[in-house]
PDB file of C-alpha atoms in Angstrom:
ATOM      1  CA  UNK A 965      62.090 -25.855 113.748  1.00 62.00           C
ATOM      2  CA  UNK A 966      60.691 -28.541 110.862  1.00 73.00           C
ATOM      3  CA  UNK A 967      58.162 -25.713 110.015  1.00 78.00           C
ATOM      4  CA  UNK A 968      56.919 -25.733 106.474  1.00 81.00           C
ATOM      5  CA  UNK A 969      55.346 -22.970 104.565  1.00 79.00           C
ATOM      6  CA  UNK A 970      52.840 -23.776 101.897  1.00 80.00           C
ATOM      7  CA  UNK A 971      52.145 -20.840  99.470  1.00 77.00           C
ATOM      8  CA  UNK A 972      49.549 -21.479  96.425  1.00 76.00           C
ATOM      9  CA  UNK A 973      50.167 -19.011  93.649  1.00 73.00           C
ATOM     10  CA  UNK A 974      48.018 -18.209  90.364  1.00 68.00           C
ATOM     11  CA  UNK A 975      49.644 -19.457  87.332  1.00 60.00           C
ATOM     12  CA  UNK A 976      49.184 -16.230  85.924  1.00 57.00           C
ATOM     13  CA  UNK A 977      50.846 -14.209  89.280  1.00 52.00           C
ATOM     14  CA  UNK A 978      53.777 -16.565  89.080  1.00 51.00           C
ATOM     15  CA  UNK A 979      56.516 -14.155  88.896  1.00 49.00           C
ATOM     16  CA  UNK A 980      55.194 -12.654  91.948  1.00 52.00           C
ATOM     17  CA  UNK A 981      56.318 -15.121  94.049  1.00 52.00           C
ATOM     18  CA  UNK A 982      59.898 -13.506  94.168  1.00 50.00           C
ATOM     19  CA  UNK A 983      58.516 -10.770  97.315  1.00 45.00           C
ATOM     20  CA  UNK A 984      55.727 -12.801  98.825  1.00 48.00           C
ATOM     21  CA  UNK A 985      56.902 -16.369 101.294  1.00 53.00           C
ATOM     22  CA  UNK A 986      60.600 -14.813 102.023  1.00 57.00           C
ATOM     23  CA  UNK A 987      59.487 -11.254 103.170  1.00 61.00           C
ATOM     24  CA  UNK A 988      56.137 -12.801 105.130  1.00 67.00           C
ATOM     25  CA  UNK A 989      58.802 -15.540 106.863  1.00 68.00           C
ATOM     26  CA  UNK A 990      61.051 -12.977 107.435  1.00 70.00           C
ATOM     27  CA  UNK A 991      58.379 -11.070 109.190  1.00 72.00           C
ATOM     28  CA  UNK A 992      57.291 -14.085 111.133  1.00 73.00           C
ATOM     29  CA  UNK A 993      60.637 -15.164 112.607  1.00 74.00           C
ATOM     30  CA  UNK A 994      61.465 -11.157 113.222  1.00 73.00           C
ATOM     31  CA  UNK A 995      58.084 -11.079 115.361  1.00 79.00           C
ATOM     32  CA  UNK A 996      58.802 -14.087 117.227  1.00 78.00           C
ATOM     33  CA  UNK A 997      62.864 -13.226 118.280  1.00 79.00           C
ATOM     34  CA  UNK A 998      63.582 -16.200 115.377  1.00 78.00           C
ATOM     35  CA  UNK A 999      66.463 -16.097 112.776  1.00 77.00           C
ATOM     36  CA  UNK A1000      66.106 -18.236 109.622  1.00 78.00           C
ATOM     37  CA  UNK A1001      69.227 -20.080 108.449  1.00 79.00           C
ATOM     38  CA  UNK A1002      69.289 -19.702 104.866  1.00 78.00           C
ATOM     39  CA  UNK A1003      71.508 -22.665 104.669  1.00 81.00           C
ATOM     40  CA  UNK A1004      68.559 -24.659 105.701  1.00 83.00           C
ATOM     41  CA  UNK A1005      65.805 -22.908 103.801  1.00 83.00           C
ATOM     42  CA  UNK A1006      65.126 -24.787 100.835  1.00 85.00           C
ATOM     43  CA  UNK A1007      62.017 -23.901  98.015  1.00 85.00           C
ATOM     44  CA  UNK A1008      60.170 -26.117  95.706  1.00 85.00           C
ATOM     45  CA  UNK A1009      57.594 -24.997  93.385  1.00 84.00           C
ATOM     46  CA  UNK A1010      54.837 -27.911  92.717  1.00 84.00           C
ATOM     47  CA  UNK A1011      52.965 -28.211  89.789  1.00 82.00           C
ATOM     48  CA  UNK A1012      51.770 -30.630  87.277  1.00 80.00           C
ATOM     49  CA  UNK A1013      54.248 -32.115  84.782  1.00 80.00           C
ATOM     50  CA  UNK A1014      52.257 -31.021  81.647  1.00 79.00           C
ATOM     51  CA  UNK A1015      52.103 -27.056  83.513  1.00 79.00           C
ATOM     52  CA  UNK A1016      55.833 -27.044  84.391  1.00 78.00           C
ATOM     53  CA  UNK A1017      56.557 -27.832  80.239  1.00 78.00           C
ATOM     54  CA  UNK A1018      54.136 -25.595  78.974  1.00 76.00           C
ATOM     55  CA  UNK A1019      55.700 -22.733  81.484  1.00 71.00           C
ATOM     56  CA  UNK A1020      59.159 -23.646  81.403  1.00 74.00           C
ATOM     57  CA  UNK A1021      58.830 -24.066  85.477  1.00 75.00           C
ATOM     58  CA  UNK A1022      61.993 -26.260  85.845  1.00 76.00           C
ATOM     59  CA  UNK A1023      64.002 -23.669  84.683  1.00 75.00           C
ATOM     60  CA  UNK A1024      62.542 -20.661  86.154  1.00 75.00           C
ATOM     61  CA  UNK A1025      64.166 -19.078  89.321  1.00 71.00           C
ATOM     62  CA  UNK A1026      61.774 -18.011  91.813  1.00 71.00           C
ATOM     63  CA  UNK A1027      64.604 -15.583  93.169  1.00 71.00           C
ATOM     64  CA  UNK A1028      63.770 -16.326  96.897  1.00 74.00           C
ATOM     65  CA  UNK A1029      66.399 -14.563  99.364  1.00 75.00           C
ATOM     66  CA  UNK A1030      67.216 -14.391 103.174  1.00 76.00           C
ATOM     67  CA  UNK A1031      69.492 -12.046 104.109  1.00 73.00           C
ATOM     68  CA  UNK A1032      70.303 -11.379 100.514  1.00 76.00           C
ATOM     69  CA  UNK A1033      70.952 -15.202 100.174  1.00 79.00           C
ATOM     70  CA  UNK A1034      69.462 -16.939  97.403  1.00 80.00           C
ATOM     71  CA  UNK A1035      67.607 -19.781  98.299  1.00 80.00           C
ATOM     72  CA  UNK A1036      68.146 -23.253  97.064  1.00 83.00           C
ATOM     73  CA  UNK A1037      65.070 -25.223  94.791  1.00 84.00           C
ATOM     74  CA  UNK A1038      64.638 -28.880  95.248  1.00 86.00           C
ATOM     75  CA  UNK A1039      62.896 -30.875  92.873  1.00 87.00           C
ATOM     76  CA  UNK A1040      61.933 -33.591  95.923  1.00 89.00           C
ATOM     77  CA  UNK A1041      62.349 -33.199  99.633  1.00 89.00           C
ATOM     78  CA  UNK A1042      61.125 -35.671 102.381  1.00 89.00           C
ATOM     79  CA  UNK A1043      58.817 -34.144 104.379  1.00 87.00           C
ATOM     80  CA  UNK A1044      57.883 -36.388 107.967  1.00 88.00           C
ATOM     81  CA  UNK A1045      59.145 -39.672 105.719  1.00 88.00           C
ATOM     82  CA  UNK A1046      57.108 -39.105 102.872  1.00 91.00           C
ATOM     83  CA  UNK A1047      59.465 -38.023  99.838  1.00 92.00           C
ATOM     84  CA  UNK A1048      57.446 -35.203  97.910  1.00 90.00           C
ATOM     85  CA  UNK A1049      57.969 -34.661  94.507  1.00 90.00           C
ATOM     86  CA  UNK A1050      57.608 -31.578  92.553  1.00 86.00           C
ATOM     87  CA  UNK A1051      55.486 -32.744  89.531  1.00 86.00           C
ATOM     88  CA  UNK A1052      53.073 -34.620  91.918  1.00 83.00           C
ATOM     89  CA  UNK A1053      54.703 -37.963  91.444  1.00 88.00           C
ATOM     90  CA  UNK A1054      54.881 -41.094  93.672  1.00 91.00           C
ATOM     91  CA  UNK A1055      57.839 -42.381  92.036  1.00 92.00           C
ATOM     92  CA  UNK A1056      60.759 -41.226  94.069  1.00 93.00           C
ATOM     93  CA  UNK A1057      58.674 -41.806  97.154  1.00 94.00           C
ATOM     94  CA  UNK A1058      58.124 -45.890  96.598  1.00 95.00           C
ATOM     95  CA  UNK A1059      61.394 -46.188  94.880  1.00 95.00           C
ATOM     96  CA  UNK A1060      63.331 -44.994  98.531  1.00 95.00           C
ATOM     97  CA  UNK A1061      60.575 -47.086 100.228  1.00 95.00           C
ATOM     98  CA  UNK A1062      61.291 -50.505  98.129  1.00 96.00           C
ATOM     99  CA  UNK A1063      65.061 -49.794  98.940  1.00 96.00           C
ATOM    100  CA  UNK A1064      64.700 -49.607 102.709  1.00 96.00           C
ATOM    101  CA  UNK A1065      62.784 -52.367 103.069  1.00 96.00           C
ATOM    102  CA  UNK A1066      64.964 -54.542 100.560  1.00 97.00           C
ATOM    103  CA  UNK A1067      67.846 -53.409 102.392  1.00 96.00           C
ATOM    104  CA  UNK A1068      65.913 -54.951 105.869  1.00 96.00           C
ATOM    105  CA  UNK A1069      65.363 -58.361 103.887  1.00 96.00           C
ATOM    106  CA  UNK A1070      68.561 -58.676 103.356  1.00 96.00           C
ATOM    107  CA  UNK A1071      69.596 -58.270 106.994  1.00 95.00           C
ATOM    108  CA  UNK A1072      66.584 -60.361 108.077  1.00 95.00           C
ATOM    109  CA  UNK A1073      67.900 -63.191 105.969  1.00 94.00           C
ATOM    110  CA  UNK A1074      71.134 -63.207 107.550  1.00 93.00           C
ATOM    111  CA  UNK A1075      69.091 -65.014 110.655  1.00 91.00           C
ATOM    112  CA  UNK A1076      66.555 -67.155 108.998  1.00 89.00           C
ATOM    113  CA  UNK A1077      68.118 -70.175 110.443  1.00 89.00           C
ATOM    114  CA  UNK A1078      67.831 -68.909 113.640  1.00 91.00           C
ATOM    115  CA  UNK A1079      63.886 -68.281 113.947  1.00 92.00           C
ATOM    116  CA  UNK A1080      60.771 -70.043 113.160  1.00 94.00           C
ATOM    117  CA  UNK A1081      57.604 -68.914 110.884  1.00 93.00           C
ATOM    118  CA  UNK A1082      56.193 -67.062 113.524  1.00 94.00           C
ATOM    119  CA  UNK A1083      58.992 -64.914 114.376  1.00 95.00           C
ATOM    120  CA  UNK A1084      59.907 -64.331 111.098  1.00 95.00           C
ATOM    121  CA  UNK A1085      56.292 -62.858 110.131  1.00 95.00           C
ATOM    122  CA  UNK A1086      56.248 -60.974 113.224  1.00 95.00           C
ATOM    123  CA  UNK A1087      59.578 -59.767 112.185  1.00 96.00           C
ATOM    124  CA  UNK A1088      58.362 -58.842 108.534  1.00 96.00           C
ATOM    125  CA  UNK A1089      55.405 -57.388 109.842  1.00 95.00           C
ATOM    126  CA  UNK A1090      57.035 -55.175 112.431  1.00 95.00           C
ATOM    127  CA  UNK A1091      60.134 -54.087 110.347  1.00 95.00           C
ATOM    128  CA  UNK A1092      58.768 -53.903 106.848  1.00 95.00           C
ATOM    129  CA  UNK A1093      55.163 -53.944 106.242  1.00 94.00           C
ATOM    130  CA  UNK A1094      54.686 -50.874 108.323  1.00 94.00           C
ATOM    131  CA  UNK A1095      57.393 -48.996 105.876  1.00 94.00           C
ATOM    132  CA  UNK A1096      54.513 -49.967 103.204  1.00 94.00           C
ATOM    133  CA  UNK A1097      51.627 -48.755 105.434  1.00 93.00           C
ATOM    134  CA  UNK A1098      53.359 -45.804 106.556  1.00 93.00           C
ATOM    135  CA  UNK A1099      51.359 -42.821 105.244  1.00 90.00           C
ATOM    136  CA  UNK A1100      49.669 -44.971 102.366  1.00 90.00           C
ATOM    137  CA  UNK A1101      46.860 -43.407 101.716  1.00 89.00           C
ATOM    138  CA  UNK A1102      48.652 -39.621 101.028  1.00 89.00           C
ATOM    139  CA  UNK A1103      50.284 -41.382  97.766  1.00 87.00           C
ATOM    140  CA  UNK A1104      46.614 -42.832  96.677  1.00 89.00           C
ATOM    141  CA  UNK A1105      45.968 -44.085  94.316  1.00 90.00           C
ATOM    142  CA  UNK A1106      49.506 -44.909  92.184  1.00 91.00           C
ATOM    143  CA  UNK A1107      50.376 -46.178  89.210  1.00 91.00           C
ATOM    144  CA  UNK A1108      49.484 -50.172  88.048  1.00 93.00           C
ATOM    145  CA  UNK A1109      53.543 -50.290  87.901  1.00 94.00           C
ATOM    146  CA  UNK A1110      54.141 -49.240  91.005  1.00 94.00           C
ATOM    147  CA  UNK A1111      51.520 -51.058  92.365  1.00 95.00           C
ATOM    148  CA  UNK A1112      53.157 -54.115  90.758  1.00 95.00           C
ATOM    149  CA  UNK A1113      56.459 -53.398  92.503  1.00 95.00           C
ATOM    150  CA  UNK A1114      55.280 -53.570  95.810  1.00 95.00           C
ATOM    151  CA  UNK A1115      53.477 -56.593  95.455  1.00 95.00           C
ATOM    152  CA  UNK A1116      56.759 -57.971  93.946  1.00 96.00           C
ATOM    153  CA  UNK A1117      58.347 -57.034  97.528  1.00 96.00           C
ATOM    154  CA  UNK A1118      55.539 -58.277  99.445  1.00 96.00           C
ATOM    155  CA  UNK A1119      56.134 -61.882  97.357  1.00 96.00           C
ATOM    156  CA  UNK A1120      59.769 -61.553  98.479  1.00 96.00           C
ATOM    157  CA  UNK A1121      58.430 -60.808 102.368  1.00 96.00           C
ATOM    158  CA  UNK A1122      56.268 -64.155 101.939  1.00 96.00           C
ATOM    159  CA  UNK A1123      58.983 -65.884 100.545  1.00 95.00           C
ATOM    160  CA  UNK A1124      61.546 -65.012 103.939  1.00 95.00           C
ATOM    161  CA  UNK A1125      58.760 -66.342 106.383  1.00 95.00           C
ATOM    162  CA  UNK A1126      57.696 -69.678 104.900  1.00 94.00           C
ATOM    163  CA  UNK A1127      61.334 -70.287 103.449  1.00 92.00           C
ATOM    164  CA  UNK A1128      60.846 -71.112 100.327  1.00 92.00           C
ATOM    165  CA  UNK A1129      59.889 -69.121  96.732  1.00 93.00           C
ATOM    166  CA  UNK A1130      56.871 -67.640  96.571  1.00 91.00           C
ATOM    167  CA  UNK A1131      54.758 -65.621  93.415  1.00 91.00           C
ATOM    168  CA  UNK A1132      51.333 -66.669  94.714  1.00 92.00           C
ATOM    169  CA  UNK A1133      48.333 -64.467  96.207  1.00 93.00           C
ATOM    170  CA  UNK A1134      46.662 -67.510  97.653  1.00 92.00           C
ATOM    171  CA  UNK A1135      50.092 -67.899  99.503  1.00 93.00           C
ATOM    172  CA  UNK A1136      50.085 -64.425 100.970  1.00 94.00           C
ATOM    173  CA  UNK A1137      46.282 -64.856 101.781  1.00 92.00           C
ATOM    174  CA  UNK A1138      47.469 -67.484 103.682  1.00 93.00           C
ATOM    175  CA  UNK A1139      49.734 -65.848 105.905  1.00 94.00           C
ATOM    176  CA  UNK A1140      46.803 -63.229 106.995  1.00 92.00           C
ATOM    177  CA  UNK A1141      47.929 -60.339 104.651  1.00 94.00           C
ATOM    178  CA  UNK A1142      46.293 -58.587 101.819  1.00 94.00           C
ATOM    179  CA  UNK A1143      46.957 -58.034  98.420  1.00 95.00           C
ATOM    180  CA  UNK A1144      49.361 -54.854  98.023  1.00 94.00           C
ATOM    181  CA  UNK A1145      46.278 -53.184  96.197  1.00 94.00           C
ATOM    182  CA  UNK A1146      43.477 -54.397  98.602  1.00 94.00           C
ATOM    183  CA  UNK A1147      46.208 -53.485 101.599  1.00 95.00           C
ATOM    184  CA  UNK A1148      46.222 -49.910 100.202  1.00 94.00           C
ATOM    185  CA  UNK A1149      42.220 -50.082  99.688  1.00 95.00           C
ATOM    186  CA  UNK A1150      41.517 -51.340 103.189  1.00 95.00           C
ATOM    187  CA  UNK A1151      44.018 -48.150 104.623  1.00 94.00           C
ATOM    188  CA  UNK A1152      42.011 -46.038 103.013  1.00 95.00           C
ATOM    189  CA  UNK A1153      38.486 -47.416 103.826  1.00 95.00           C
ATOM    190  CA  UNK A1154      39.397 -46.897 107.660  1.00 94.00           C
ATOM    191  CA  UNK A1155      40.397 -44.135 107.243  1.00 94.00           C
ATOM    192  CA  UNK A1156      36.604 -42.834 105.416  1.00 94.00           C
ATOM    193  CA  UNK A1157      35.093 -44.456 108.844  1.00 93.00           C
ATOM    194  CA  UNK A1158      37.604 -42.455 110.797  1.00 91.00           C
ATOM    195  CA  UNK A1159      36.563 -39.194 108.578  1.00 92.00           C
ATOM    196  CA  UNK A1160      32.602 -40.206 109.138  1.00 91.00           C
ATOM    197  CA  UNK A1161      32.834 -40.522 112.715  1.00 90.00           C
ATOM    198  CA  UNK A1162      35.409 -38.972 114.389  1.00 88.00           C
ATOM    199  CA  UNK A1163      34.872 -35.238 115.969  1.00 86.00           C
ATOM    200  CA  UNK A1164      38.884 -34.726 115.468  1.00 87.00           C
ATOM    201  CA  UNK A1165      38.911 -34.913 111.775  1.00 88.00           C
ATOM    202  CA  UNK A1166      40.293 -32.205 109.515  1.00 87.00           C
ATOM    203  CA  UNK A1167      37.683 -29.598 108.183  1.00 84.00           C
ATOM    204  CA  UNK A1168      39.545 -29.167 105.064  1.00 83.00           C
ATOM    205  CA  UNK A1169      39.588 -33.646 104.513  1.00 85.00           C
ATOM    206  CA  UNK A1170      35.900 -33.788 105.717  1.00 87.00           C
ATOM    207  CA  UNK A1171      33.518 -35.984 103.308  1.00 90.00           C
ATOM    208  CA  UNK A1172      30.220 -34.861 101.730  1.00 89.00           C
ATOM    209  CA  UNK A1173      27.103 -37.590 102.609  1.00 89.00           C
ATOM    210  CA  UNK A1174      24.851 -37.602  99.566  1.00 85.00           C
ATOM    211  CA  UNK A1175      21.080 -36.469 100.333  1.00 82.00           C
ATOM    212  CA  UNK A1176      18.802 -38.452  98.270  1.00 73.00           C
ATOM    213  CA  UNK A1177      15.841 -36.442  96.751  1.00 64.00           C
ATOM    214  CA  UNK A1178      13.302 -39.186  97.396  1.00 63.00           C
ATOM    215  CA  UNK A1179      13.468 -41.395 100.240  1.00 61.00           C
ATOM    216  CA  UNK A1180      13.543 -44.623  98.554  1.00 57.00           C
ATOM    217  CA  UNK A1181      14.868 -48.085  99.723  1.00 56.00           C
ATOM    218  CA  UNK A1182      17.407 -48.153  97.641  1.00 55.00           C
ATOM    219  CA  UNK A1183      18.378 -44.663  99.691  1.00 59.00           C
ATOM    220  CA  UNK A1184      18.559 -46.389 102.857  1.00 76.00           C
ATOM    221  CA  UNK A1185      22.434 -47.036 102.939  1.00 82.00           C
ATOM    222  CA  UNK A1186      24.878 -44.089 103.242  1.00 88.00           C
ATOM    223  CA  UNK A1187      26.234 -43.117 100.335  1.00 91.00           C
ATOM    224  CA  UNK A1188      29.370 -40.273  99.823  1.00 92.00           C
ATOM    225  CA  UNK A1189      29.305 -37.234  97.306  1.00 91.00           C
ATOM    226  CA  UNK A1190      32.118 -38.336  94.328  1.00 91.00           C
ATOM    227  CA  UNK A1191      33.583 -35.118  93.432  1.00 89.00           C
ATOM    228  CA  UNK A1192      34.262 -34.376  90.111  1.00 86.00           C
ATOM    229  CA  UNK A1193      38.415 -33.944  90.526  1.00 84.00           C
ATOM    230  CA  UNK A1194      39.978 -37.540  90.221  1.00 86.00           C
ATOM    231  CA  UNK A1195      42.828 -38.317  92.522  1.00 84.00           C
ATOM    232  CA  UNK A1196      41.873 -36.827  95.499  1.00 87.00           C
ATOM    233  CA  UNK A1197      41.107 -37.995  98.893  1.00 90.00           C
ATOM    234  CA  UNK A1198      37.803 -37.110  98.697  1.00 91.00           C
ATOM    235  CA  UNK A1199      37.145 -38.518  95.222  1.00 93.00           C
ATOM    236  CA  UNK A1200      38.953 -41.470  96.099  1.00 93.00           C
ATOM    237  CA  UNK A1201      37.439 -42.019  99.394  1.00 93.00           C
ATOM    238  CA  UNK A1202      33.877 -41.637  97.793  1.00 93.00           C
ATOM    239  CA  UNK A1203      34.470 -44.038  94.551  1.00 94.00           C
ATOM    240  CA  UNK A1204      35.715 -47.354  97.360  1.00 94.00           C
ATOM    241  CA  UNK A1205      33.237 -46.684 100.363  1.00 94.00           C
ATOM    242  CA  UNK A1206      30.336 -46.573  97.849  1.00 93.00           C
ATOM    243  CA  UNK A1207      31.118 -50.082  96.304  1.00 93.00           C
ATOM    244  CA  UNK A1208      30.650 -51.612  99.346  1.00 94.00           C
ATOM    245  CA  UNK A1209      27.646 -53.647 100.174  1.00 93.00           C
ATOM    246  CA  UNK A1210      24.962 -51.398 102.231  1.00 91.00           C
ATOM    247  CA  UNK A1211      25.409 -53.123 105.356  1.00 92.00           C
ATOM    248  CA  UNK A1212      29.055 -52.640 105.218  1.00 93.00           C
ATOM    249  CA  UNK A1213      28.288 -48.910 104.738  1.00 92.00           C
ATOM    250  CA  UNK A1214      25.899 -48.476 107.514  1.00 91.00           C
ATOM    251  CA  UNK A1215      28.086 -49.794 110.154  1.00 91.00           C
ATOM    252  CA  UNK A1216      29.009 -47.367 112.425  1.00 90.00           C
ATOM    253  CA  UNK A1217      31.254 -49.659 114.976  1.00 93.00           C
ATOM    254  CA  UNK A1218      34.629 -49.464 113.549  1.00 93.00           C
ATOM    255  CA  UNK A1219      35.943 -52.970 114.822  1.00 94.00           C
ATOM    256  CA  UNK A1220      33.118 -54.388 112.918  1.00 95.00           C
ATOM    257  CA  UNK A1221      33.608 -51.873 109.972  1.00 95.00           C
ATOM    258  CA  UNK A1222      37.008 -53.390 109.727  1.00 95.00           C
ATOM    259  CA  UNK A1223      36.257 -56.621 109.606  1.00 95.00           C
ATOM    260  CA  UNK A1224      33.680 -56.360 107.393  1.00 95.00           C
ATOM    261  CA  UNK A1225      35.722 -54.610 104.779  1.00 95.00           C
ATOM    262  CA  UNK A1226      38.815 -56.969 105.311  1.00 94.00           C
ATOM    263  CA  UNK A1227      36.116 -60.290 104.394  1.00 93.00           C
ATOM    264  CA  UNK A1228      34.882 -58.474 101.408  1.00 94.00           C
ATOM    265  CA  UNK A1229      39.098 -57.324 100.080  1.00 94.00           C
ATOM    266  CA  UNK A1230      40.083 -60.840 100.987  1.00 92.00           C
ATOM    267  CA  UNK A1231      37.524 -62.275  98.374  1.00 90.00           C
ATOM    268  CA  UNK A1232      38.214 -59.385  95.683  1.00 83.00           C
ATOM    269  CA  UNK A1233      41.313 -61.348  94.277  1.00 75.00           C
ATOM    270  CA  UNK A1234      39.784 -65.109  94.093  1.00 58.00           C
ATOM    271  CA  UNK A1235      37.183 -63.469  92.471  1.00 55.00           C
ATOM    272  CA  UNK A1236      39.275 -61.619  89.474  1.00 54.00           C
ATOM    273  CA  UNK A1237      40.967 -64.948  89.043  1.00 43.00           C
TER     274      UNK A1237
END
């Protein structure tokens, strides 16, 4: 049940994809005493915007059948919460997120009389923010107007637990959060100490640790491999961990990892002002 097949093809094999997922799932569920409703069964083929113009992809019909049904293609499914989108985009995604947790605002204001500032944060917090957080760092890094969008919501979250209007980072500093953008950032950054440390983590997420030629001083402090693909976890991960300061990069206790990070996001903003 909830079992998702991922199947990369060659751009140049792409009309070969008609005989390959359905007859290998078919197999599968045959093997294991399993029928596949072809109701249910849905397809998407992923590519890059610029790939699926050049190839005419949103018009091509991978022909997928069970049972000599044709299978349906989405152009976004959700996917454990996260709302995937065939060209790669993050737009769909944070535009269903920004509606749920509008839609909570609206109910939360309903009993704002009712509650103090500390409930009401804890509220926010609870109900809200961790919509925001929720699987962050798979949609990193987005778009400046996205970003901008969120960080219009998390004004609007601010404004519900002090009561009155609020457009101001200092004010959201205030109230212990981060930035939208140095929220995202700090997700990500413990998650690289989680990669570095932890014996659980995924082979196929793992992070390369640069090996400096000479052992110099200015080697001392750990320092990740930046691959050469932007927008990856790996890339990404690399580019903020190596901006840190070396002591910050050295730590190996993740508590004081954390808080380390979290001092040096919450002066990132007062400094670009």
């Amino acid at each position: 049940d909830d079992t998702t097949i991922y199947i990369p093809v060659v751009q140049s094999h792409r009309f070969q994809l008609k005989s390959v997922p359905s007859t290998k799932a078919c197999r599968t569920s045959a093997h294991s005493n399993l029928a596949l409703n072809s109701k249910k069964t849905k397809v998407m083929l992923i590519s890059s915007s610029q790939l699926a113009r050049v190839h005419y992809l949103k018009s091509y019909d991978p022909g997928l059948k069970i049972s000599d049904t044709s299978l349906e293609r989405l152009d976004t499914a959700k996917l454990l919460g996260v709302h995937l989108d065939s060209d790669l985009k993050w737009n769909t995604h944070i535009c269903a997120t920004l509606k749920s947790c509008y839609s909570t605002l609206r109910t939360l204001r309903k009993i704002k009389h009712f509650t103090n500032t500390k409930l009401r944060k804890t509220l926010v917090e609870t109900l809200i923010l961790s919509k925001i957080s929720y699987c962050d760092i798979v949609f990193y890094p987005l778009p400046n107007f996205l970003i901008t969008r969120l960080q219009k919501l998390q004004f609007a979250m601010a404004s519900f637990v002090v009561n009155r209007y609020v457009n101001k980072i200092s004010t959201i500093m205030d109230l212990g959060w981060l930035p939208m953008k140095e929220h995202r950032d700090f997700s990500l950054l413990k998650t690289v100490d989680k990669s570095l440390y932890n014996d659980n983590w995924p082979s196929y997420l793992q992070l390369e640790i640069s090996k400096p030629v000479r052992n110099l001083r200015s080697n001392i402090a750990l320092k990740l491999v930046t691959p050469f693909t932007p927008g990856t976890f790996q890339h990404s991960a690399a580019t903020l961990f190596n901006s840190l300061p070396p002591d910050t990069r050295n730590c190996t206790d993740f508590k004081l990892f954390c808080k380390s990070c979290k001092t040096i996001l919450k002066s990132r903003p007062a400094n670009s002002c």
